[in-house]
Amino acid sequence: MPQYLLSIYQGDGGTPGPEVLDPIMENLATLNREMKAAGAWVFSAGLHPASSATVLRPRDGDVLMTDGPYTEGKEHLGGFTVIQAPDLDAALEWGGRLARAIGLLPIEVRPLADEAESCDPPGA
């Protein structure tokens, strides 16, 4: 069954207080239980702040390391869920439910390349 990445984008800045965050975490726990019961849930994770990222870039046969996120922006990837769904419409339904559970942040739904696609060299 195809898998999809549901990416949660959040604005830069501090974490909301418990009055905002606690109901969101309860909603997410409920949604994760529903995804698991439906056989859609594969994996979920939250991420540390973008400021904790290290970017590695190949440069002249070496690897250059820089602190911070890959791009400068007002939003960054804050967490994600990998689901399996029969088709994009079903994945979008789960993505919409995730957006409603969080209530504040945009969700990007993107198909994952299957193993054969991700291992083939470009143009193969």
mmCIF file of N, CA and C in Angstrom:
data_model
loop_
_atom_site.group_PDB
_atom_site.id
_atom_site.type_symbol
_atom_site.label_atom_id
_atom_site.label_comp_id
_atom_site.label_asym_id
_atom_site.label_seq_id
_atom_site.Cartn_x
_atom_site.Cartn_y
_atom_site.Cartn_z
ATOM 1 N N MET A 1 0.859 -1.173 0.000
ATOM 2 C CA MET A 1 0.000 0.000 0.000
ATOM 3 C C MET A 1 0.906 1.237 0.000
ATOM 4 N N PRO A 2 0.558 2.254 -0.776
ATOM 5 C CA PRO A 2 1.385 3.468 -0.816
ATOM 6 C C PRO A 2 1.488 4.134 0.559
ATOM 7 N N GLN A 3 2.630 4.768 0.780
ATOM 8 C CA GLN A 3 2.837 5.509 2.016
ATOM 9 C C GLN A 3 2.921 6.993 1.707
ATOM 10 N N TYR A 4 2.535 7.809 2.681
ATOM 11 C CA TYR A 4 2.495 9.263 2.531
ATOM 12 C C TYR A 4 3.111 9.908 3.759
ATOM 13 N N LEU A 5 3.798 11.017 3.535
ATOM 14 C CA LEU A 5 4.367 11.814 4.608
ATOM 15 C C LEU A 5 3.432 12.975 4.888
ATOM 16 N N LEU A 6 2.988 13.098 6.131
ATOM 17 C CA LEU A 6 2.177 14.232 6.566
ATOM 18 C C LEU A 6 3.110 15.131 7.374
ATOM 19 N N SER A 7 3.566 16.214 6.772
ATOM 20 C CA SER A 7 4.526 17.113 7.408
ATOM 21 C C SER A 7 3.794 18.243 8.116
ATOM 22 N N ILE A 8 4.233 18.530 9.327
ATOM 23 C CA ILE A 8 3.636 19.592 10.134
ATOM 24 C C ILE A 8 4.596 20.770 10.142
ATOM 25 N N TYR A 9 4.167 21.890 9.604
ATOM 26 C CA TYR A 9 5.004 23.082 9.570
ATOM 27 C C TYR A 9 4.563 24.044 10.657
ATOM 28 N N GLN A 10 5.541 24.545 11.411
ATOM 29 C CA GLN A 10 5.221 25.484 12.476
ATOM 30 C C GLN A 10 6.063 26.731 12.331
ATOM 31 N N GLY A 11 5.535 27.821 12.839
ATOM 32 C CA GLY A 11 6.242 29.084 12.780
ATOM 33 C C GLY A 11 7.424 29.097 13.724
ATOM 34 N N ASP A 12 8.427 29.882 13.363
ATOM 35 C CA ASP A 12 9.562 30.064 14.261
ATOM 36 C C ASP A 12 9.090 30.774 15.515
ATOM 37 N N GLY A 13 9.759 30.519 16.594
ATOM 38 C CA GLY A 13 9.395 31.161 17.857
ATOM 39 C C GLY A 13 9.222 30.133 18.944
ATOM 40 N N GLY A 14 8.741 30.587 20.060
ATOM 41 C CA GLY A 14 8.597 29.738 21.226
ATOM 42 C C GLY A 14 7.456 28.753 21.115
ATOM 43 N N THR A 15 7.478 27.792 22.015
ATOM 44 C CA THR A 15 6.421 26.794 22.102
ATOM 45 C C THR A 15 5.214 27.412 22.798
ATOM 46 N N PRO A 16 3.997 27.159 22.308
ATOM 47 C CA PRO A 16 2.809 27.693 22.985
ATOM 48 C C PRO A 16 2.715 27.165 24.413
ATOM 49 N N GLY A 17 2.020 27.891 25.242
ATOM 50 C CA GLY A 17 1.819 27.483 26.627
ATOM 51 C C GLY A 17 0.901 26.282 26.734
ATOM 52 N N PRO A 18 0.818 25.703 27.933
ATOM 53 C CA PRO A 18 0.003 24.505 28.130
ATOM 54 C C PRO A 18 -1.475 24.714 27.810
ATOM 55 N N GLU A 19 -1.974 25.923 27.967
ATOM 56 C CA GLU A 19 -3.389 26.173 27.657
ATOM 57 C C GLU A 19 -3.685 25.970 26.178
ATOM 58 N N VAL A 20 -2.681 26.148 25.321
ATOM 59 C CA VAL A 20 -2.826 25.909 23.882
ATOM 60 C C VAL A 20 -2.354 24.508 23.525
ATOM 61 N N LEU A 21 -1.204 24.119 24.047
ATOM 62 C CA LEU A 21 -0.557 22.869 23.647
ATOM 63 C C LEU A 21 -1.254 21.624 24.191
ATOM 64 N N ASP A 22 -1.741 21.652 25.414
ATOM 65 C CA ASP A 22 -2.343 20.449 26.011
ATOM 66 C C ASP A 22 -3.534 19.914 25.208
ATOM 67 N N PRO A 23 -4.496 20.753 24.806
ATOM 68 C CA PRO A 23 -5.603 20.215 23.999
ATOM 69 C C PRO A 23 -5.131 19.673 22.648
ATOM 70 N N ILE A 24 -4.122 20.301 22.055
ATOM 71 C CA ILE A 24 -3.588 19.819 20.776
ATOM 72 C C ILE A 24 -2.982 18.435 20.964
ATOM 73 N N MET A 25 -2.214 18.243 22.031
ATOM 74 C CA MET A 25 -1.585 16.941 22.276
ATOM 75 C C MET A 25 -2.638 15.863 22.532
ATOM 76 N N GLU A 26 -3.724 16.212 23.190
ATOM 77 C CA GLU A 26 -4.820 15.258 23.393
ATOM 78 C C GLU A 26 -5.462 14.894 22.054
ATOM 79 N N ASN A 27 -5.686 15.907 21.206
ATOM 80 C CA ASN A 27 -6.261 15.654 19.881
ATOM 81 C C ASN A 27 -5.349 14.751 19.053
ATOM 82 N N LEU A 28 -4.040 14.998 19.118
ATOM 83 C CA LEU A 28 -3.093 14.184 18.351
ATOM 84 C C LEU A 28 -3.069 12.747 18.861
ATOM 85 N N ALA A 29 -3.122 12.556 20.166
ATOM 86 C CA ALA A 29 -3.144 11.200 20.724
ATOM 87 C C ALA A 29 -4.391 10.448 20.248
ATOM 88 N N THR A 30 -5.526 11.129 20.244
ATOM 89 C CA THR A 30 -6.766 10.516 19.764
ATOM 90 C C THR A 30 -6.652 10.155 18.289
ATOM 91 N N LEU A 31 -6.144 11.088 17.477
ATOM 92 C CA LEU A 31 -6.006 10.821 16.042
ATOM 93 C C LEU A 31 -5.027 9.677 15.797
ATOM 94 N N ASN A 32 -3.912 9.628 16.513
ATOM 95 C CA ASN A 32 -2.960 8.528 16.329
ATOM 96 C C ASN A 32 -3.600 7.191 16.664
ATOM 97 N N ARG A 33 -4.418 7.134 17.723
ATOM 98 C CA ARG A 33 -5.129 5.897 18.051
ATOM 99 C C ARG A 33 -6.074 5.498 16.909
ATOM 100 N N GLU A 34 -6.759 6.487 16.317
ATOM 101 C CA GLU A 34 -7.682 6.200 15.208
ATOM 102 C C GLU A 34 -6.917 5.711 13.980
ATOM 103 N N MET A 35 -5.770 6.327 13.693
ATOM 104 C CA MET A 35 -4.954 5.881 12.557
ATOM 105 C C MET A 35 -4.461 4.458 12.772
ATOM 106 N N LYS A 36 -4.020 4.161 13.997
ATOM 107 C CA LYS A 36 -3.543 2.802 14.309
ATOM 108 C C LYS A 36 -4.672 1.796 14.163
ATOM 109 N N ALA A 37 -5.857 2.124 14.681
ATOM 110 C CA ALA A 37 -7.003 1.214 14.590
ATOM 111 C C ALA A 37 -7.402 0.959 13.138
ATOM 112 N N ALA A 38 -7.216 1.976 12.274
ATOM 113 C CA ALA A 38 -7.570 1.846 10.853
ATOM 114 C C ALA A 38 -6.461 1.194 10.043
ATOM 115 N N GLY A 39 -5.302 0.952 10.669
ATOM 116 C CA GLY A 39 -4.172 0.359 9.939
ATOM 117 C C GLY A 39 -3.432 1.353 9.060
ATOM 118 N N ALA A 40 -3.659 2.644 9.273
ATOM 119 C CA ALA A 40 -3.015 3.670 8.442
ATOM 120 C C ALA A 40 -1.696 4.162 9.032
ATOM 121 N N TRP A 41 -1.571 4.171 10.354
ATOM 122 C CA TRP A 41 -0.403 4.748 11.033
ATOM 123 C C TRP A 41 0.821 3.869 10.825
ATOM 124 N N VAL A 42 1.947 4.503 10.444
ATOM 125 C CA VAL A 42 3.217 3.800 10.311
ATOM 126 C C VAL A 42 4.209 4.329 11.342
ATOM 127 N N PHE A 43 4.337 5.668 11.432
ATOM 128 C CA PHE A 43 5.349 6.258 12.306
ATOM 129 C C PHE A 43 5.048 7.734 12.477
ATOM 130 N N SER A 44 5.291 8.271 13.677
ATOM 131 C CA SER A 44 5.149 9.699 13.942
ATOM 132 C C SER A 44 6.334 10.168 14.767
ATOM 133 N N ALA A 45 6.692 11.437 14.606
ATOM 134 C CA ALA A 45 7.753 12.009 15.431
ATOM 135 C C ALA A 45 7.646 13.522 15.434
ATOM 136 N N GLY A 46 7.936 14.102 16.579
ATOM 137 C CA GLY A 46 8.128 15.543 16.675
ATOM 138 C C GLY A 46 9.614 15.816 16.563
ATOM 139 N N LEU A 47 9.971 17.013 16.200
ATOM 140 C CA LEU A 47 11.369 17.375 16.041
ATOM 141 C C LEU A 47 11.759 18.461 17.031
ATOM 142 N N HIS A 48 13.025 18.469 17.402
ATOM 143 C CA HIS A 48 13.556 19.564 18.211
ATOM 144 C C HIS A 48 13.516 20.833 17.365
ATOM 145 N N PRO A 49 13.692 22.007 17.967
ATOM 146 C CA PRO A 49 13.647 23.257 17.196
ATOM 147 C C PRO A 49 14.630 23.266 16.029
ATOM 148 N N ALA A 50 14.285 24.022 14.998
ATOM 149 C CA ALA A 50 15.138 24.114 13.804
ATOM 150 C C ALA A 50 16.540 24.584 14.159
ATOM 151 N N SER A 51 16.685 25.350 15.228
ATOM 152 C CA SER A 51 18.002 25.835 15.630
ATOM 153 C C SER A 51 18.928 24.699 16.043
ATOM 154 N N SER A 52 18.395 23.499 16.317
ATOM 155 C CA SER A 52 19.230 22.361 16.700
ATOM 156 C C SER A 52 19.752 21.590 15.491
ATOM 157 N N ALA A 53 19.352 21.984 14.287
ATOM 158 C CA ALA A 53 19.747 21.268 13.070
ATOM 159 C C ALA A 53 21.201 21.547 12.701
ATOM 160 N N THR A 54 21.811 20.583 12.040
ATOM 161 C CA THR A 54 23.123 20.744 11.419
ATOM 162 C C THR A 54 22.960 20.341 9.964
ATOM 163 N N VAL A 55 23.414 21.180 9.055
ATOM 164 C CA VAL A 55 23.300 20.921 7.623
ATOM 165 C C VAL A 55 24.668 20.489 7.101
ATOM 166 N N LEU A 56 24.697 19.410 6.324
ATOM 167 C CA LEU A 56 25.914 18.887 5.721
ATOM 168 C C LEU A 56 25.843 19.100 4.223
ATOM 169 N N ARG A 57 26.870 19.742 3.654
ATOM 170 C CA ARG A 57 26.908 20.017 2.212
ATOM 171 C C ARG A 57 28.217 19.518 1.628
ATOM 172 N N PRO A 58 28.142 18.768 0.519
ATOM 173 C CA PRO A 58 29.398 18.392 -0.130
ATOM 174 C C PRO A 58 30.047 19.636 -0.744
ATOM 175 N N ARG A 59 31.351 19.763 -0.544
ATOM 176 C CA ARG A 59 32.052 20.936 -1.077
ATOM 177 C C ARG A 59 33.494 20.548 -1.385
ATOM 178 N N ASP A 60 33.853 20.552 -2.653
ATOM 179 C CA ASP A 60 35.230 20.286 -3.088
ATOM 180 C C ASP A 60 35.775 18.988 -2.502
ATOM 181 N N GLY A 61 35.010 17.909 -2.565
ATOM 182 C CA GLY A 61 35.452 16.618 -2.079
ATOM 183 C C GLY A 61 35.383 16.459 -0.569
ATOM 184 N N ASP A 62 34.933 17.463 0.137
ATOM 185 C CA ASP A 62 34.808 17.423 1.591
ATOM 186 C C ASP A 62 33.345 17.656 1.958
ATOM 187 N N VAL A 63 33.057 17.716 3.226
ATOM 188 C CA VAL A 63 31.701 17.992 3.693
ATOM 189 C C VAL A 63 31.760 19.203 4.611
ATOM 190 N N LEU A 64 31.006 20.228 4.250
ATOM 191 C CA LEU A 64 30.916 21.451 5.041
ATOM 192 C C LEU A 64 29.733 21.329 5.993
ATOM 193 N N MET A 65 29.956 21.582 7.284
ATOM 194 C CA MET A 65 28.888 21.528 8.286
ATOM 195 C C MET A 65 28.555 22.936 8.742
ATOM 196 N N THR A 66 27.247 23.252 8.765
ATOM 197 C CA THR A 66 26.799 24.541 9.278
ATOM 198 C C THR A 66 25.662 24.304 10.267
ATOM 199 N N ASP A 67 25.579 25.159 11.267
ATOM 200 C CA ASP A 67 24.512 25.072 12.260
ATOM 201 C C ASP A 67 23.246 25.711 11.713
ATOM 202 N N GLY A 68 22.114 25.209 12.185
ATOM 203 C CA GLY A 68 20.837 25.816 11.843
ATOM 204 C C GLY A 68 20.146 25.107 10.701
ATOM 205 N N PRO A 69 18.939 25.525 10.404
ATOM 206 C CA PRO A 69 18.145 24.858 9.367
ATOM 207 C C PRO A 69 18.732 25.082 7.976
ATOM 208 N N TYR A 70 18.326 24.224 7.046
ATOM 209 C CA TYR A 70 18.796 24.281 5.662
ATOM 210 C C TYR A 70 18.430 25.609 5.007
ATOM 211 N N THR A 71 17.240 26.086 5.255
ATOM 212 C CA THR A 71 16.793 27.340 4.650
ATOM 213 C C THR A 71 16.391 28.332 5.724
ATOM 214 N N GLU A 72 16.525 29.584 5.401
ATOM 215 C CA GLU A 72 16.013 30.640 6.272
ATOM 216 C C GLU A 72 14.534 30.799 5.947
ATOM 217 N N GLY A 73 13.720 30.891 6.944
ATOM 218 C CA GLY A 73 12.297 31.050 6.683
ATOM 219 C C GLY A 73 11.558 31.369 7.955
ATOM 220 N N LYS A 74 10.275 31.591 7.800
ATOM 221 C CA LYS A 74 9.428 31.889 8.947
ATOM 222 C C LYS A 74 8.788 30.636 9.511
ATOM 223 N N GLU A 75 8.880 29.530 8.756
ATOM 224 C CA GLU A 75 8.326 28.258 9.204
ATOM 225 C C GLU A 75 9.390 27.180 9.048
ATOM 226 N N HIS A 76 9.231 26.115 9.814
ATOM 227 C CA HIS A 76 10.123 24.974 9.701
ATOM 228 C C HIS A 76 9.333 23.698 9.988
ATOM 229 N N LEU A 77 9.924 22.582 9.613
ATOM 230 C CA LEU A 77 9.311 21.292 9.868
ATOM 231 C C LEU A 77 9.362 21.023 11.361
ATOM 232 N N GLY A 78 8.201 20.837 11.974
ATOM 233 C CA GLY A 78 8.130 20.636 13.410
ATOM 234 C C GLY A 78 7.880 19.190 13.798
ATOM 235 N N GLY A 79 7.348 18.410 12.879
ATOM 236 C CA GLY A 79 7.068 17.008 13.134
ATOM 237 C C GLY A 79 6.456 16.379 11.906
ATOM 238 N N PHE A 80 6.241 15.074 11.972
ATOM 239 C CA PHE A 80 5.687 14.389 10.812
ATOM 240 C C PHE A 80 5.045 13.076 11.238
ATOM 241 N N THR A 81 4.203 12.575 10.352
ATOM 242 C CA THR A 81 3.600 11.261 10.488
ATOM 243 C C THR A 81 3.703 10.575 9.142
ATOM 244 N N VAL A 82 4.079 9.313 9.152
ATOM 245 C CA VAL A 82 4.062 8.499 7.936
ATOM 246 C C VAL A 82 2.856 7.584 8.045
ATOM 247 N N ILE A 83 2.037 7.599 7.003
ATOM 248 C CA ILE A 83 0.846 6.738 6.976
ATOM 249 C C ILE A 83 0.882 5.875 5.725
ATOM 250 N N GLN A 84 0.064 4.846 5.730
ATOM 251 C CA GLN A 84 -0.199 4.107 4.502
ATOM 252 C C GLN A 84 -1.677 4.270 4.191
ATOM 253 N N ALA A 85 -1.956 4.472 2.924
ATOM 254 C CA ALA A 85 -3.333 4.697 2.486
ATOM 255 C C ALA A 85 -3.484 4.136 1.079
ATOM 256 N N PRO A 86 -4.683 3.723 0.717
ATOM 257 C CA PRO A 86 -4.874 3.123 -0.595
ATOM 258 C C PRO A 86 -4.639 4.090 -1.750
ATOM 259 N N ASP A 87 -4.837 5.400 -1.494
ATOM 260 C CA ASP A 87 -4.666 6.377 -2.569
ATOM 261 C C ASP A 87 -4.500 7.773 -1.970
ATOM 262 N N LEU A 88 -4.228 8.751 -2.838
ATOM 263 C CA LEU A 88 -4.004 10.116 -2.396
ATOM 264 C C LEU A 88 -5.236 10.696 -1.697
ATOM 265 N N ASP A 89 -6.422 10.381 -2.194
ATOM 266 C CA ASP A 89 -7.634 10.912 -1.560
ATOM 267 C C ASP A 89 -7.734 10.478 -0.100
ATOM 268 N N ALA A 90 -7.432 9.215 0.177
ATOM 269 C CA ALA A 90 -7.474 8.723 1.554
ATOM 270 C C ALA A 90 -6.383 9.396 2.391
ATOM 271 N N ALA A 91 -5.197 9.598 1.806
ATOM 272 C CA ALA A 91 -4.115 10.282 2.524
ATOM 273 C C ALA A 91 -4.497 11.723 2.828
ATOM 274 N N LEU A 92 -5.152 12.384 1.873
ATOM 275 C CA LEU A 92 -5.592 13.766 2.102
ATOM 276 C C LEU A 92 -6.641 13.842 3.205
ATOM 277 N N GLU A 93 -7.477 12.827 3.300
ATOM 278 C CA GLU A 93 -8.472 12.780 4.380
ATOM 279 C C GLU A 93 -7.766 12.718 5.733
ATOM 280 N N TRP A 94 -6.753 11.839 5.859
ATOM 281 C CA TRP A 94 -5.991 11.769 7.109
ATOM 282 C C TRP A 94 -5.257 13.085 7.359
ATOM 283 N N GLY A 95 -4.691 13.684 6.311
ATOM 284 C CA GLY A 95 -4.017 14.967 6.460
ATOM 285 C C GLY A 95 -4.963 16.054 6.936
ATOM 286 N N GLY A 96 -6.180 16.059 6.424
ATOM 287 C CA GLY A 96 -7.190 17.018 6.871
ATOM 288 C C GLY A 96 -7.561 16.805 8.324
ATOM 289 N N ARG A 97 -7.649 15.556 8.724
ATOM 290 C CA ARG A 97 -7.951 15.262 10.123
ATOM 291 C C ARG A 97 -6.808 15.713 11.032
ATOM 292 N N LEU A 98 -5.566 15.570 10.549
ATOM 293 C CA LEU A 98 -4.416 16.043 11.317
ATOM 294 C C LEU A 98 -4.447 17.563 11.424
ATOM 295 N N ALA A 99 -4.764 18.243 10.325
ATOM 296 C CA ALA A 99 -4.859 19.710 10.350
ATOM 297 C C ALA A 99 -5.933 20.165 11.342
ATOM 298 N N ARG A 100 -7.064 19.479 11.363
ATOM 299 C CA ARG A 100 -8.129 19.846 12.311
ATOM 300 C C ARG A 100 -7.715 19.536 13.750
ATOM 301 N N ALA A 101 -6.983 18.438 13.963
ATOM 302 C CA ALA A 101 -6.553 18.070 15.319
ATOM 303 C C ALA A 101 -5.604 19.117 15.890
ATOM 304 N N ILE A 102 -4.730 19.638 15.043
ATOM 305 C CA ILE A 102 -3.780 20.653 15.506
ATOM 306 C C ILE A 102 -4.451 22.024 15.530
ATOM 307 N N GLY A 103 -5.189 22.323 14.479
ATOM 308 C CA GLY A 103 -5.980 23.541 14.457
ATOM 309 C C GLY A 103 -5.234 24.826 14.156
ATOM 310 N N LEU A 104 -3.915 24.803 14.144
ATOM 311 C CA LEU A 104 -3.155 26.045 13.967
ATOM 312 C C LEU A 104 -2.156 26.003 12.816
ATOM 313 N N LEU A 105 -1.741 24.826 12.401
ATOM 314 C CA LEU A 105 -0.574 24.693 11.530
ATOM 315 C C LEU A 105 -0.914 24.007 10.215
ATOM 316 N N PRO A 106 -0.213 24.393 9.146
ATOM 317 C CA PRO A 106 -0.443 23.730 7.867
ATOM 318 C C PRO A 106 0.177 22.332 7.836
ATOM 319 N N ILE A 107 -0.446 21.459 7.071
ATOM 320 C CA ILE A 107 0.016 20.083 6.895
ATOM 321 C C ILE A 107 0.290 19.873 5.410
ATOM 322 N N GLU A 108 1.463 19.357 5.095
ATOM 323 C CA GLU A 108 1.787 18.999 3.708
ATOM 324 C C GLU A 108 1.653 17.491 3.574
ATOM 325 N N VAL A 109 0.949 17.027 2.551
ATOM 326 C CA VAL A 109 0.796 15.599 2.273
ATOM 327 C C VAL A 109 1.600 15.302 1.016
ATOM 328 N N ARG A 110 2.520 14.337 1.142
ATOM 329 C CA ARG A 110 3.379 14.012 -0.002
ATOM 330 C C ARG A 110 3.600 12.505 -0.075
ATOM 331 N N PRO A 111 3.417 11.907 -1.272
ATOM 332 C CA PRO A 111 3.671 10.464 -1.395
ATOM 333 C C PRO A 111 5.151 10.166 -1.187
ATOM 334 N N LEU A 112 5.424 9.040 -0.534
ATOM 335 C CA LEU A 112 6.798 8.566 -0.412
ATOM 336 C C LEU A 112 7.130 7.743 -1.646
ATOM 337 N N ALA A 113 8.357 7.880 -2.127
ATOM 338 C CA ALA A 113 8.808 7.046 -3.235
ATOM 339 C C ALA A 113 8.963 5.627 -2.712
ATOM 340 N N ASP A 114 8.552 4.645 -3.506
ATOM 341 C CA ASP A 114 8.746 3.279 -3.038
ATOM 342 C C ASP A 114 10.221 2.910 -3.173
ATOM 343 N N GLU A 115 10.592 1.772 -2.622
ATOM 344 C CA GLU A 115 12.006 1.382 -2.565
ATOM 345 C C GLU A 115 12.648 1.365 -3.944
ATOM 346 N N ALA A 116 11.955 0.840 -4.946
ATOM 347 C CA ALA A 116 12.519 0.787 -6.292
ATOM 348 C C ALA A 116 12.768 2.188 -6.840
ATOM 349 N N GLU A 117 11.823 3.098 -6.621
ATOM 350 C CA GLU A 117 11.977 4.477 -7.098
ATOM 351 C C GLU A 117 13.123 5.187 -6.402
ATOM 352 N N SER A 118 13.284 4.970 -5.103
ATOM 353 C CA SER A 118 14.283 5.717 -4.359
ATOM 354 C C SER A 118 15.688 5.165 -4.554
ATOM 355 N N CYS A 119 15.814 3.954 -5.094
ATOM 356 C CA CYS A 119 17.143 3.363 -5.306
ATOM 357 C C CYS A 119 17.622 3.498 -6.733
ATOM 358 N N ASP A 120 16.739 3.804 -7.669
ATOM 359 C CA ASP A 120 17.141 3.935 -9.065
ATOM 360 C C ASP A 120 17.903 5.244 -9.275
ATOM 361 N N PRO A 121 18.997 5.205 -10.055
ATOM 362 C CA PRO A 121 19.696 6.448 -10.365
ATOM 363 C C PRO A 121 18.816 7.342 -11.232
ATOM 364 N N PRO A 122 19.028 8.671 -11.176
ATOM 365 C CA PRO A 122 18.221 9.577 -11.995
ATOM 366 C C PRO A 122 18.288 9.178 -13.470
ATOM 367 N N GLY A 123 17.151 9.228 -14.119
ATOM 368 C CA GLY A 123 17.067 8.913 -15.543
ATOM 369 C C GLY A 123 16.982 7.446 -15.854
ATOM 370 N N ALA A 124 16.983 6.582 -14.824
ATOM 371 C CA ALA A 124 16.945 5.138 -15.073
ATOM 372 C C ALA A 124 15.562 4.680 -15.426
#
